[in-house]
Short mmCIF file of C-alpha atoms and ligand atoms in Angstrom, two decimals:
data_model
loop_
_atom_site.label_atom_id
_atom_site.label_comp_id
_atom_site.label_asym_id
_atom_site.label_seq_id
_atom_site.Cartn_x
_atom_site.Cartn_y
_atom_site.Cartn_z
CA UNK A 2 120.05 296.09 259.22
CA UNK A 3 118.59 299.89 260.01
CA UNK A 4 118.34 298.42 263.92
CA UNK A 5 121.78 297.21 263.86
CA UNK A 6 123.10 300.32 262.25
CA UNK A 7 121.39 302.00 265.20
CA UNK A 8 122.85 300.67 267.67
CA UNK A 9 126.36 300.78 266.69
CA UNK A 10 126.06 304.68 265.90
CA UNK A 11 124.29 304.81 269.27
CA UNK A 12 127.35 303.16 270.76
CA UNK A 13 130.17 305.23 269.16
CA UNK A 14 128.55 308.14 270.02
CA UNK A 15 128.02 307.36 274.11
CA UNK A 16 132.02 306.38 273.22
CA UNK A 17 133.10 309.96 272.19
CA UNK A 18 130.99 311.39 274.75
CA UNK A 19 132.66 308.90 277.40
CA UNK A 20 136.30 309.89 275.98
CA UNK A 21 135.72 313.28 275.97
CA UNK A 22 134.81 313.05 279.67
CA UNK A 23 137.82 311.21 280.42
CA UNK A 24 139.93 313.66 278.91
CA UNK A 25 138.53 316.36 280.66
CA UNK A 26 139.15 314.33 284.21
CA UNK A 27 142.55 313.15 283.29
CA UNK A 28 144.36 315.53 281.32
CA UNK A 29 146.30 318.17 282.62
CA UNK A 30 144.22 321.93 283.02
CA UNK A 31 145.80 323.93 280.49
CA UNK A 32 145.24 326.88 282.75
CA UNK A 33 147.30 325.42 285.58
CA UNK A 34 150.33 325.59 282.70
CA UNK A 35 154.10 326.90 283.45
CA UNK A 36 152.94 330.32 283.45
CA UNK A 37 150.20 329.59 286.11
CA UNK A 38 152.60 327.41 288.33
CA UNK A 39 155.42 330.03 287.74
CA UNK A 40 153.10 332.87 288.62
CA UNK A 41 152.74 331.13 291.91
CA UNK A 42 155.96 329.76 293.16
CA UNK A 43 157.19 332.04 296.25
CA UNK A 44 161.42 332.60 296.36
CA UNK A 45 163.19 334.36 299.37
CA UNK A 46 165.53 337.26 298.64
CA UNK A 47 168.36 334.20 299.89
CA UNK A 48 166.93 332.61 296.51
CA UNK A 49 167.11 335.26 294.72
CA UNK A 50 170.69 336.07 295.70
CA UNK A 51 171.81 332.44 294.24
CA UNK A 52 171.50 334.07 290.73
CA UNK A 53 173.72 337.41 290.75
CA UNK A 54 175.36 336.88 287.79
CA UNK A 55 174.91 337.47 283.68
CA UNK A 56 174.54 333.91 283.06
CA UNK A 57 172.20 333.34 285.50
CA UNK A 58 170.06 336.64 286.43
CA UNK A 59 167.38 337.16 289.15
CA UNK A 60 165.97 340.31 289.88
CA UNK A 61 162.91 341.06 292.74
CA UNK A 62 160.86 344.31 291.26
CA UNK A 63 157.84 345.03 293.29
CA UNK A 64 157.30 341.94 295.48
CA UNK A 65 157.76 339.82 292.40
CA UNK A 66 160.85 337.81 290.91
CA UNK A 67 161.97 337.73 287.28
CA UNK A 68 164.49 335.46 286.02
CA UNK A 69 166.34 338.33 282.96
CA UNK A 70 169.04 335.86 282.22
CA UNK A 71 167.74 335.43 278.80
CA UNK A 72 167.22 339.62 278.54
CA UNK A 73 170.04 340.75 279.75
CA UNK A 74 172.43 340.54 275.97
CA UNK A 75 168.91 342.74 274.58
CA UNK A 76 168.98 345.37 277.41
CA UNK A 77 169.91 348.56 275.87
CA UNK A 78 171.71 349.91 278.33
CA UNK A 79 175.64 349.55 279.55
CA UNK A 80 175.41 346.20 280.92
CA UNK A 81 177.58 347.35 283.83
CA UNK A 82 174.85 349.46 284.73
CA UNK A 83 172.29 346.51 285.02
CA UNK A 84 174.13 343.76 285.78
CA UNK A 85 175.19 344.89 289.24
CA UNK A 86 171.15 344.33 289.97
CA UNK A 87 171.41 340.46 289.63
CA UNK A 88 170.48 338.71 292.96
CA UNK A 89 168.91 341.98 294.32
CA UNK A 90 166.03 343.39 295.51
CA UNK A 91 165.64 345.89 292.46
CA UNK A 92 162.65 347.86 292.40
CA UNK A 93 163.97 351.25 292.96
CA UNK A 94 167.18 350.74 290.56
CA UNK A 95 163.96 349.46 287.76
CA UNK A 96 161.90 352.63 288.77
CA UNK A 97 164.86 355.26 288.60
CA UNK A 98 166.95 352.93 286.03
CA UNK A 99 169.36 354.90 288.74
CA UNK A 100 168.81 358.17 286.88
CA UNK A 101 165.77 359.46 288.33
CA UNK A 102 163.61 358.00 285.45
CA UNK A 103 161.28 355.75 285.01
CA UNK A 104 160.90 352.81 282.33
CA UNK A 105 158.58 352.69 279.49
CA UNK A 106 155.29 351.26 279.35
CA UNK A 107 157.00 348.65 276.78
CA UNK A 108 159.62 347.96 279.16
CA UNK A 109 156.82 347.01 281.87
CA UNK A 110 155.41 344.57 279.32
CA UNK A 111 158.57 343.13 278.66
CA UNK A 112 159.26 342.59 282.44
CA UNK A 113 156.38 340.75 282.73
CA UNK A 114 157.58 338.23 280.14
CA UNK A 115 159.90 337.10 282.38
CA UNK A 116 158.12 336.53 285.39
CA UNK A 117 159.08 333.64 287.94
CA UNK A 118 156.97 333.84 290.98
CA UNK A 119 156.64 335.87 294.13
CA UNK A 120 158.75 337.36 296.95
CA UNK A 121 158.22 336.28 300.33
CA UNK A 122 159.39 339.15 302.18
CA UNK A 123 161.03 337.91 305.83
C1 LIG B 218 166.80 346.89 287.49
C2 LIG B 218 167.84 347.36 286.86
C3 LIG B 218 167.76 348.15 285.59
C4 LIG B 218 168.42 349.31 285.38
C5 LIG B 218 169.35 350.01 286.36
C6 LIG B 218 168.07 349.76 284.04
C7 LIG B 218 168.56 350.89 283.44
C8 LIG B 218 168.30 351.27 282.15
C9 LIG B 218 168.99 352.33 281.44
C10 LIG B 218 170.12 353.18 282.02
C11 LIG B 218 168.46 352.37 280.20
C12 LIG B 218 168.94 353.22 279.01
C13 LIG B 218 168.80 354.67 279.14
C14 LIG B 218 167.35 355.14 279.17
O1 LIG B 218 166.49 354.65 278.43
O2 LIG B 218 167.09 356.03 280.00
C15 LIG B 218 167.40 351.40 280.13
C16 LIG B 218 166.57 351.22 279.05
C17 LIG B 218 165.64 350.20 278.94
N1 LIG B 218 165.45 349.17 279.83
FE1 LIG B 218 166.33 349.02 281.63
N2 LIG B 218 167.20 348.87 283.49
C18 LIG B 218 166.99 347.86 284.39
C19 LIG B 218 166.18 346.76 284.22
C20 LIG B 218 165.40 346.52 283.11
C21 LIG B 218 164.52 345.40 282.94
C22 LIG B 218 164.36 344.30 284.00
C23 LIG B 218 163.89 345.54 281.74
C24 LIG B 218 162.87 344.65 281.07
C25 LIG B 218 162.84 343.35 281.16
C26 LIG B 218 164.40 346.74 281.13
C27 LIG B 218 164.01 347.21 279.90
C28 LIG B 218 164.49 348.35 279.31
C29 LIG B 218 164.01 348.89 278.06
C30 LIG B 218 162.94 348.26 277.16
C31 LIG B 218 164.71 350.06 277.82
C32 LIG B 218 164.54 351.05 276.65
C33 LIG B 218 163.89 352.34 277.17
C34 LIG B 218 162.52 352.11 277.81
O3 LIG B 218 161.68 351.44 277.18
O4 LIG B 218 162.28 352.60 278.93
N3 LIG B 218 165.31 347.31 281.99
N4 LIG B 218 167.34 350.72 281.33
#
């Protein structure tokens, strides 16, 4: 009885062990997520320039690309003053908001929220 009970524990436990293992080799990395893959995926300025409008907003700040369609209704400013940045290469209209000053700190955090990918510069 003791023997038998032995060897089934013994068995379910080299089962877990051999699942867990499995798991590990099969299932998707969580680290290699959206964000990851996102963080990743290069777009040309041409790209970019696909999505110039409010319902569909790219931006490229500093060699990266942001996708601020979902942003754009909380941006506090006249949206005529941002919108005209969809499609573009933007840095210097983010760093100046085109009045010589710069964003906040939070604003930088926020940008980063929306991050797509990369520029490949031609
Ligand atoms: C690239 C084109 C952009 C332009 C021209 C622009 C311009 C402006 C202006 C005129 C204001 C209001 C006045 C002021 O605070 O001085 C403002 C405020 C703000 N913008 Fe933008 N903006 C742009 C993009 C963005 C993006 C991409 C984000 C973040 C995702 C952002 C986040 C904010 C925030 C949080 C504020 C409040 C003030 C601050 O925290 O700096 N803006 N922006």
């Amino acid at each position: 009885m003791m023997r038998t009970l032995f060897i089934l524990s013994t068995a379910v436990f080299w089962l877990a062990v051999g699942a867990f293992w499995a798991a590990n080799v099969w299932l998707p990395d969580k680290a290699a997520g959206p964000d990851a893959v996102a963080a990743d995926k290069m777009w040309t300025l041409v790209e970019v320039a696909r999505h110039n409008q409010a319902a569909d907003c790219w931006m490229a700040i500093d060699g990266a690309v942001y996708d601020l369609t979902a942003y754009l209704p909380q941006h506090p400013s006249n949206p005529a003053i941002i919108l005209p940045w969809c499609g573009k290469e933007a840095t210097e209209a983010y760093h100046t908001k085109t009045k010589g000053r710069p964003h906040s700190s939070h604003a930088d955090q926020l940008l980063s929220t929306f991050h797509i990918g990369r520029l490949i510069r031609p």
